[in-house]
Amino acid sequence: MSDMTSTADAPRSPGRPRSVRADEAIIEATLDLLAEGSTIEALSIEAIAARAGVGKATIYRRWAGKEALLLDALRRLKGVLAQPEGHSVRDDLILLVGAIGRNVDPRASKIMPCLVPEVNRSPDHFRLYQSIIAPRRQLMREVLRRGIDEGVIRADIDVEVTMALLTGPMLIQRVLQWNPELDEQTLPAQVVDTVLAGIQAR
């Protein structure tokens, strides 16, 4: 994957303004095709252009290639990052844990599980996945480190392992429905409280 940089943040060249409608159509077409079963490898710019009702040149004027387009599409699918308020470490962790695996877009339930084998099979797709997940992981890391600084959390914890402990239960429940008897509304607080019980400062 030679270029995963989204053009959303790139400087725009002078000339004709970008069409928001075309951008939306292209992103929607990409997500629709993935939700219908297309793999990342099989997904083509030609297919996306045909579904969106635009020419290939329209896509290439906006994105450097398929990988950059996929990055923007999957970011859209994941939604806006949850923003901790900074008042309570516990409340901020519950907010972040509650956002794991939760997607407003119904296509996510079809797309995200199908990406797992592709992420494991392809280093390029793994980097694509990490570029989406890394900002979310960083938010949780910052909350845990703030908890250490405030004396709420023990200073000797392994922050990376703690993040895995907080994240794993929500992923397995929301992606695999591991235990249908668990209440997803209360699960984030239960997970956070269980982990905090082991890492909180005494």
mmCIF file of N, CA, C and O in Angstrom, residues 10-68:
data_model
loop_
_atom_site.group_PDB
_atom_site.id
_atom_site.type_symbol
_atom_site.label_atom_id
_atom_site.label_comp_id
_atom_site.label_asym_id
_atom_site.label_seq_id
_atom_site.Cartn_x
_atom_site.Cartn_y
_atom_site.Cartn_z
ATOM 1 N N ALA A 10 -5.413 17.092 2.338
ATOM 2 C CA ALA A 10 -4.384 17.594 1.429
ATOM 3 C C ALA A 10 -4.790 18.946 0.887
ATOM 4 O O ALA A 10 -5.970 19.253 0.717
ATOM 5 N N PRO A 11 -3.793 19.817 0.592
ATOM 6 C CA PRO A 11 -4.133 21.127 0.017
ATOM 7 C C PRO A 11 -4.803 20.957 -1.332
ATOM 8 O O PRO A 11 -4.407 20.112 -2.118
ATOM 9 N N ARG A 12 -5.786 21.740 -1.597
ATOM 10 C CA ARG A 12 -6.494 21.630 -2.862
ATOM 11 C C ARG A 12 -5.882 22.580 -3.874
ATOM 12 O O ARG A 12 -5.546 23.704 -3.555
ATOM 13 N N SER A 13 -5.778 22.096 -5.097
ATOM 14 C CA SER A 13 -5.226 22.927 -6.149
ATOM 15 C C SER A 13 -6.291 23.905 -6.611
ATOM 16 O O SER A 13 -7.489 23.648 -6.503
ATOM 17 N N PRO A 14 -5.848 25.052 -7.140
ATOM 18 C CA PRO A 14 -6.819 26.038 -7.629
ATOM 19 C C PRO A 14 -7.632 25.452 -8.763
ATOM 20 O O PRO A 14 -7.212 24.541 -9.459
ATOM 21 N N GLY A 15 -8.797 26.001 -8.974
ATOM 22 C CA GLY A 15 -9.620 25.544 -10.088
ATOM 23 C C GLY A 15 -11.010 25.182 -9.617
ATOM 24 O O GLY A 15 -11.508 25.693 -8.635
ATOM 25 N N ARG A 16 -11.617 24.245 -10.330
ATOM 26 C CA ARG A 16 -12.998 23.855 -10.071
ATOM 27 C C ARG A 16 -13.156 23.281 -8.672
ATOM 28 O O ARG A 16 -12.408 22.402 -8.269
ATOM 29 N N PRO A 17 -14.125 23.749 -7.880
ATOM 30 C CA PRO A 17 -14.325 23.222 -6.525
ATOM 31 C C PRO A 17 -14.764 21.768 -6.561
ATOM 32 O O PRO A 17 -15.411 21.312 -7.489
ATOM 33 N N ARG A 18 -14.391 21.037 -5.523
ATOM 34 C CA ARG A 18 -14.818 19.650 -5.434
ATOM 35 C C ARG A 18 -16.324 19.584 -5.247
ATOM 36 O O ARG A 18 -16.930 20.398 -4.587
ATOM 37 N N SER A 19 -16.937 18.580 -5.838
ATOM 38 C CA SER A 19 -18.369 18.377 -5.677
ATOM 39 C C SER A 19 -18.623 17.488 -4.467
ATOM 40 O O SER A 19 -18.228 16.325 -4.448
ATOM 41 N N VAL A 20 -19.257 18.064 -3.456
ATOM 42 C CA VAL A 20 -19.570 17.285 -2.254
ATOM 43 C C VAL A 20 -20.481 16.118 -2.609
ATOM 44 O O VAL A 20 -20.350 15.017 -2.073
ATOM 45 N N ARG A 21 -21.393 16.359 -3.527
ATOM 46 C CA ARG A 21 -22.308 15.293 -3.934
ATOM 47 C C ARG A 21 -21.557 14.122 -4.545
ATOM 48 O O ARG A 21 -21.869 12.950 -4.255
ATOM 49 N N ALA A 22 -20.574 14.404 -5.370
ATOM 50 C CA ALA A 22 -19.783 13.328 -5.979
ATOM 51 C C ALA A 22 -18.982 12.593 -4.920
ATOM 52 O O ALA A 22 -18.892 11.360 -4.938
ATOM 53 N N ASP A 23 -18.393 13.342 -3.990
ATOM 54 C CA ASP A 23 -17.634 12.706 -2.907
ATOM 55 C C ASP A 23 -18.510 11.731 -2.132
ATOM 56 O O ASP A 23 -18.114 10.598 -1.839
ATOM 57 N N GLU A 24 -19.722 12.177 -1.776
ATOM 58 C CA GLU A 24 -20.642 11.335 -1.019
ATOM 59 C C GLU A 24 -21.012 10.092 -1.809
ATOM 60 O O GLU A 24 -21.063 8.981 -1.263
ATOM 61 N N ALA A 25 -21.285 10.269 -3.086
ATOM 62 C CA ALA A 25 -21.682 9.134 -3.925
ATOM 63 C C ALA A 25 -20.570 8.101 -4.021
ATOM 64 O O ALA A 25 -20.824 6.886 -3.990
ATOM 65 N N ILE A 26 -19.337 8.567 -4.115
ATOM 66 C CA ILE A 26 -18.192 7.658 -4.235
ATOM 67 C C ILE A 26 -17.976 6.889 -2.929
ATOM 68 O O ILE A 26 -17.770 5.661 -2.939
ATOM 69 N N ILE A 27 -18.031 7.592 -1.806
ATOM 70 C CA ILE A 27 -17.868 6.932 -0.508
ATOM 71 C C ILE A 27 -18.989 5.919 -0.293
ATOM 72 O O ILE A 27 -18.747 4.777 0.146
ATOM 73 N N GLU A 28 -20.226 6.321 -0.576
ATOM 74 C CA GLU A 28 -21.369 5.430 -0.390
ATOM 75 C C GLU A 28 -21.257 4.203 -1.285
ATOM 76 O O GLU A 28 -21.570 3.085 -0.866
ATOM 77 N N ALA A 29 -20.821 4.400 -2.516
ATOM 78 C CA ALA A 29 -20.664 3.273 -3.440
ATOM 79 C C ALA A 29 -19.612 2.292 -2.921
ATOM 80 O O ALA A 29 -19.796 1.070 -2.995
ATOM 81 N N THR A 30 -18.530 2.822 -2.393
ATOM 82 C CA THR A 30 -17.468 1.966 -1.844
ATOM 83 C C THR A 30 -18.001 1.119 -0.694
ATOM 84 O O THR A 30 -17.783 -0.100 -0.639
ATOM 85 N N LEU A 31 -18.721 1.743 0.228
ATOM 86 C CA LEU A 31 -19.263 1.021 1.376
ATOM 87 C C LEU A 31 -20.340 0.021 0.952
ATOM 88 O O LEU A 31 -20.415 -1.092 1.490
ATOM 89 N N ASP A 32 -21.164 0.404 -0.010
ATOM 90 C CA ASP A 32 -22.197 -0.516 -0.491
ATOM 91 C C ASP A 32 -21.574 -1.778 -1.091
ATOM 92 O O ASP A 32 -22.034 -2.901 -0.823
ATOM 93 N N LEU A 33 -20.549 -1.606 -1.892
ATOM 94 C CA LEU A 33 -19.910 -2.761 -2.532
ATOM 95 C C LEU A 33 -19.258 -3.669 -1.492
ATOM 96 O O LEU A 33 -19.327 -4.895 -1.587
ATOM 97 N N LEU A 34 -18.628 -3.075 -0.477
ATOM 98 C CA LEU A 34 -18.028 -3.882 0.589
ATOM 99 C C LEU A 34 -19.115 -4.624 1.369
ATOM 100 O O LEU A 34 -18.958 -5.801 1.708
ATOM 101 N N ALA A 35 -20.219 -3.944 1.639
ATOM 102 C CA ALA A 35 -21.310 -4.569 2.391
ATOM 103 C C ALA A 35 -21.955 -5.697 1.604
ATOM 104 O O ALA A 35 -22.482 -6.655 2.191
ATOM 105 N N GLU A 36 -21.898 -5.612 0.279
ATOM 106 C CA GLU A 36 -22.487 -6.651 -0.570
ATOM 107 C C GLU A 36 -21.565 -7.839 -0.758
ATOM 108 O O GLU A 36 -21.934 -8.806 -1.430
ATOM 109 N N GLY A 37 -20.358 -7.763 -0.184
ATOM 110 C CA GLY A 37 -19.484 -8.930 -0.205
ATOM 111 C C GLY A 37 -18.199 -8.788 -0.985
ATOM 112 O O GLY A 37 -17.398 -9.722 -1.024
ATOM 113 N N SER A 38 -17.980 -7.651 -1.601
ATOM 114 C CA SER A 38 -16.726 -7.470 -2.325
ATOM 115 C C SER A 38 -15.561 -7.418 -1.342
ATOM 116 O O SER A 38 -15.638 -6.774 -0.304
ATOM 117 N N THR A 39 -14.487 -8.131 -1.650
ATOM 118 C CA THR A 39 -13.291 -8.042 -0.831
ATOM 119 C C THR A 39 -12.512 -6.795 -1.204
ATOM 120 O O THR A 39 -12.734 -6.204 -2.269
ATOM 121 N N ILE A 40 -11.601 -6.400 -0.337
ATOM 122 C CA ILE A 40 -10.776 -5.238 -0.637
ATOM 123 C C ILE A 40 -9.975 -5.479 -1.909
ATOM 124 O O ILE A 40 -9.839 -4.590 -2.755
ATOM 125 N N GLU A 41 -9.450 -6.697 -2.043
ATOM 126 C CA GLU A 41 -8.629 -7.001 -3.219
ATOM 127 C C GLU A 41 -9.459 -6.944 -4.497
ATOM 128 O O GLU A 41 -8.997 -6.464 -5.531
ATOM 129 N N ALA A 42 -10.692 -7.438 -4.434
ATOM 130 C CA ALA A 42 -11.520 -7.488 -5.641
ATOM 131 C C ALA A 42 -12.146 -6.145 -5.972
ATOM 132 O O ALA A 42 -12.492 -5.884 -7.132
ATOM 133 N N LEU A 43 -12.281 -5.292 -4.980
ATOM 134 C CA LEU A 43 -12.910 -3.993 -5.208
ATOM 135 C C LEU A 43 -12.075 -3.167 -6.187
ATOM 136 O O LEU A 43 -10.878 -3.005 -6.008
ATOM 137 N N SER A 44 -12.717 -2.648 -7.198
ATOM 138 C CA SER A 44 -11.990 -1.895 -8.226
ATOM 139 C C SER A 44 -12.533 -0.477 -8.343
ATOM 140 O O SER A 44 -13.703 -0.212 -8.029
ATOM 141 N N ILE A 45 -11.671 0.407 -8.793
ATOM 142 C CA ILE A 45 -12.091 1.786 -9.056
ATOM 143 C C ILE A 45 -13.189 1.805 -10.120
ATOM 144 O O ILE A 45 -14.128 2.601 -10.049
ATOM 145 N N GLU A 46 -13.103 0.903 -11.093
ATOM 146 C CA GLU A 46 -14.116 0.832 -12.143
ATOM 147 C C GLU A 46 -15.485 0.516 -11.562
ATOM 148 O O GLU A 46 -16.494 1.149 -11.918
ATOM 149 N N ALA A 47 -15.534 -0.464 -10.647
ATOM 150 C CA ALA A 47 -16.806 -0.855 -10.030
ATOM 151 C C ALA A 47 -17.362 0.268 -9.172
ATOM 152 O O ALA A 47 -18.571 0.536 -9.170
ATOM 153 N N ILE A 48 -16.491 0.939 -8.434
ATOM 154 C CA ILE A 48 -16.922 2.050 -7.581
ATOM 155 C C ILE A 48 -17.476 3.184 -8.439
ATOM 156 O O ILE A 48 -18.528 3.755 -8.143
ATOM 157 N N ALA A 49 -16.761 3.503 -9.514
ATOM 158 C CA ALA A 49 -17.203 4.584 -10.400
ATOM 159 C C ALA A 49 -18.562 4.268 -11.018
ATOM 160 O O ALA A 49 -19.445 5.135 -11.090
ATOM 161 N N ALA A 50 -18.743 3.017 -11.440
ATOM 162 C CA ALA A 50 -20.011 2.625 -12.052
ATOM 163 C C ALA A 50 -21.151 2.735 -11.042
ATOM 164 O O ALA A 50 -22.237 3.237 -11.369
ATOM 165 N N ARG A 51 -20.926 2.281 -9.809
ATOM 166 C CA ARG A 51 -21.967 2.342 -8.788
ATOM 167 C C ARG A 51 -22.278 3.792 -8.412
ATOM 168 O O ARG A 51 -23.438 4.143 -8.167
ATOM 169 N N ALA A 52 -21.253 4.629 -8.363
ATOM 170 C CA ALA A 52 -21.447 6.029 -7.968
ATOM 171 C C ALA A 52 -21.980 6.897 -9.103
ATOM 172 O O ALA A 52 -22.427 8.025 -8.865
ATOM 173 N N GLY A 53 -21.914 6.385 -10.336
ATOM 174 C CA GLY A 53 -22.374 7.164 -11.479
ATOM 175 C C GLY A 53 -21.404 8.278 -11.865
ATOM 176 O O GLY A 53 -21.832 9.343 -12.316
ATOM 177 N N VAL A 54 -20.106 8.020 -11.666
ATOM 178 C CA VAL A 54 -19.083 8.999 -12.037
ATOM 179 C C VAL A 54 -18.031 8.304 -12.896
ATOM 180 O O VAL A 54 -18.010 7.086 -13.007
ATOM 181 N N GLY A 55 -17.159 9.097 -13.472
ATOM 182 C CA GLY A 55 -16.053 8.533 -14.221
ATOM 183 C C GLY A 55 -14.874 8.233 -13.310
ATOM 184 O O GLY A 55 -14.768 8.783 -12.205
ATOM 185 N N LYS A 56 -13.994 7.353 -13.735
ATOM 186 C CA LYS A 56 -12.803 7.019 -12.937
ATOM 187 C C LYS A 56 -11.965 8.260 -12.671
ATOM 188 O O LYS A 56 -11.387 8.413 -11.588
ATOM 189 N N ALA A 57 -11.910 9.144 -13.648
ATOM 190 C CA ALA A 57 -11.100 10.354 -13.481
ATOM 191 C C ALA A 57 -11.609 11.195 -12.311
ATOM 192 O O ALA A 57 -10.829 11.855 -11.624
ATOM 193 N N THR A 58 -12.920 11.170 -12.101
ATOM 194 C CA THR A 58 -13.494 11.918 -10.979
ATOM 195 C C THR A 58 -12.958 11.395 -9.657
ATOM 196 O O THR A 58 -12.671 12.162 -8.726
ATOM 197 N N ILE A 59 -12.835 10.073 -9.554
ATOM 198 C CA ILE A 59 -12.298 9.471 -8.322
ATOM 199 C C ILE A 59 -10.825 9.815 -8.167
ATOM 200 O O ILE A 59 -10.385 10.226 -7.087
ATOM 201 N N TYR A 60 -10.066 9.692 -9.244
ATOM 202 C CA TYR A 60 -8.620 9.933 -9.149
ATOM 203 C C TYR A 60 -8.293 11.411 -8.907
ATOM 204 O O TYR A 60 -7.197 11.720 -8.444
ATOM 205 N N ARG A 61 -9.227 12.295 -9.221
ATOM 206 C CA ARG A 61 -8.996 13.699 -8.890
ATOM 207 C C ARG A 61 -9.128 13.945 -7.383
ATOM 208 O O ARG A 61 -8.615 14.933 -6.864
ATOM 209 N N ARG A 62 -9.821 13.043 -6.704
ATOM 210 C CA ARG A 62 -10.086 13.222 -5.281
ATOM 211 C C ARG A 62 -9.216 12.349 -4.398
ATOM 212 O O ARG A 62 -8.888 12.727 -3.269
ATOM 213 N N TRP A 63 -8.869 11.173 -4.864
ATOM 214 C CA TRP A 63 -8.053 10.242 -4.077
ATOM 215 C C TRP A 63 -6.886 9.749 -4.923
ATOM 216 O O TRP A 63 -7.021 9.527 -6.123
ATOM 217 N N ALA A 64 -5.753 9.540 -4.251
ATOM 218 C CA ALA A 64 -4.549 9.111 -4.970
ATOM 219 C C ALA A 64 -4.690 7.696 -5.522
ATOM 220 O O ALA A 64 -4.016 7.324 -6.475
ATOM 221 N N GLY A 65 -5.569 6.903 -4.927
ATOM 222 C CA GLY A 65 -5.762 5.533 -5.381
ATOM 223 C C GLY A 65 -6.808 4.850 -4.522
ATOM 224 O O GLY A 65 -7.442 5.466 -3.663
ATOM 225 N N LYS A 66 -6.969 3.542 -4.755
ATOM 226 C CA LYS A 66 -8.014 2.793 -4.049
ATOM 227 C C LYS A 66 -7.779 2.777 -2.543
ATOM 228 O O LYS A 66 -8.728 2.886 -1.758
ATOM 229 N N GLU A 67 -6.517 2.676 -2.112
ATOM 230 C CA GLU A 67 -6.237 2.588 -0.687
ATOM 231 C C GLU A 67 -6.629 3.870 0.043
ATOM 232 O O GLU A 67 -7.179 3.836 1.136
ATOM 233 N N ALA A 68 -6.351 5.016 -0.567
ATOM 234 C CA ALA A 68 -6.721 6.289 0.050
ATOM 235 C C ALA A 68 -8.238 6.433 0.132
ATOM 236 O O ALA A 68 -8.780 6.928 1.130
#
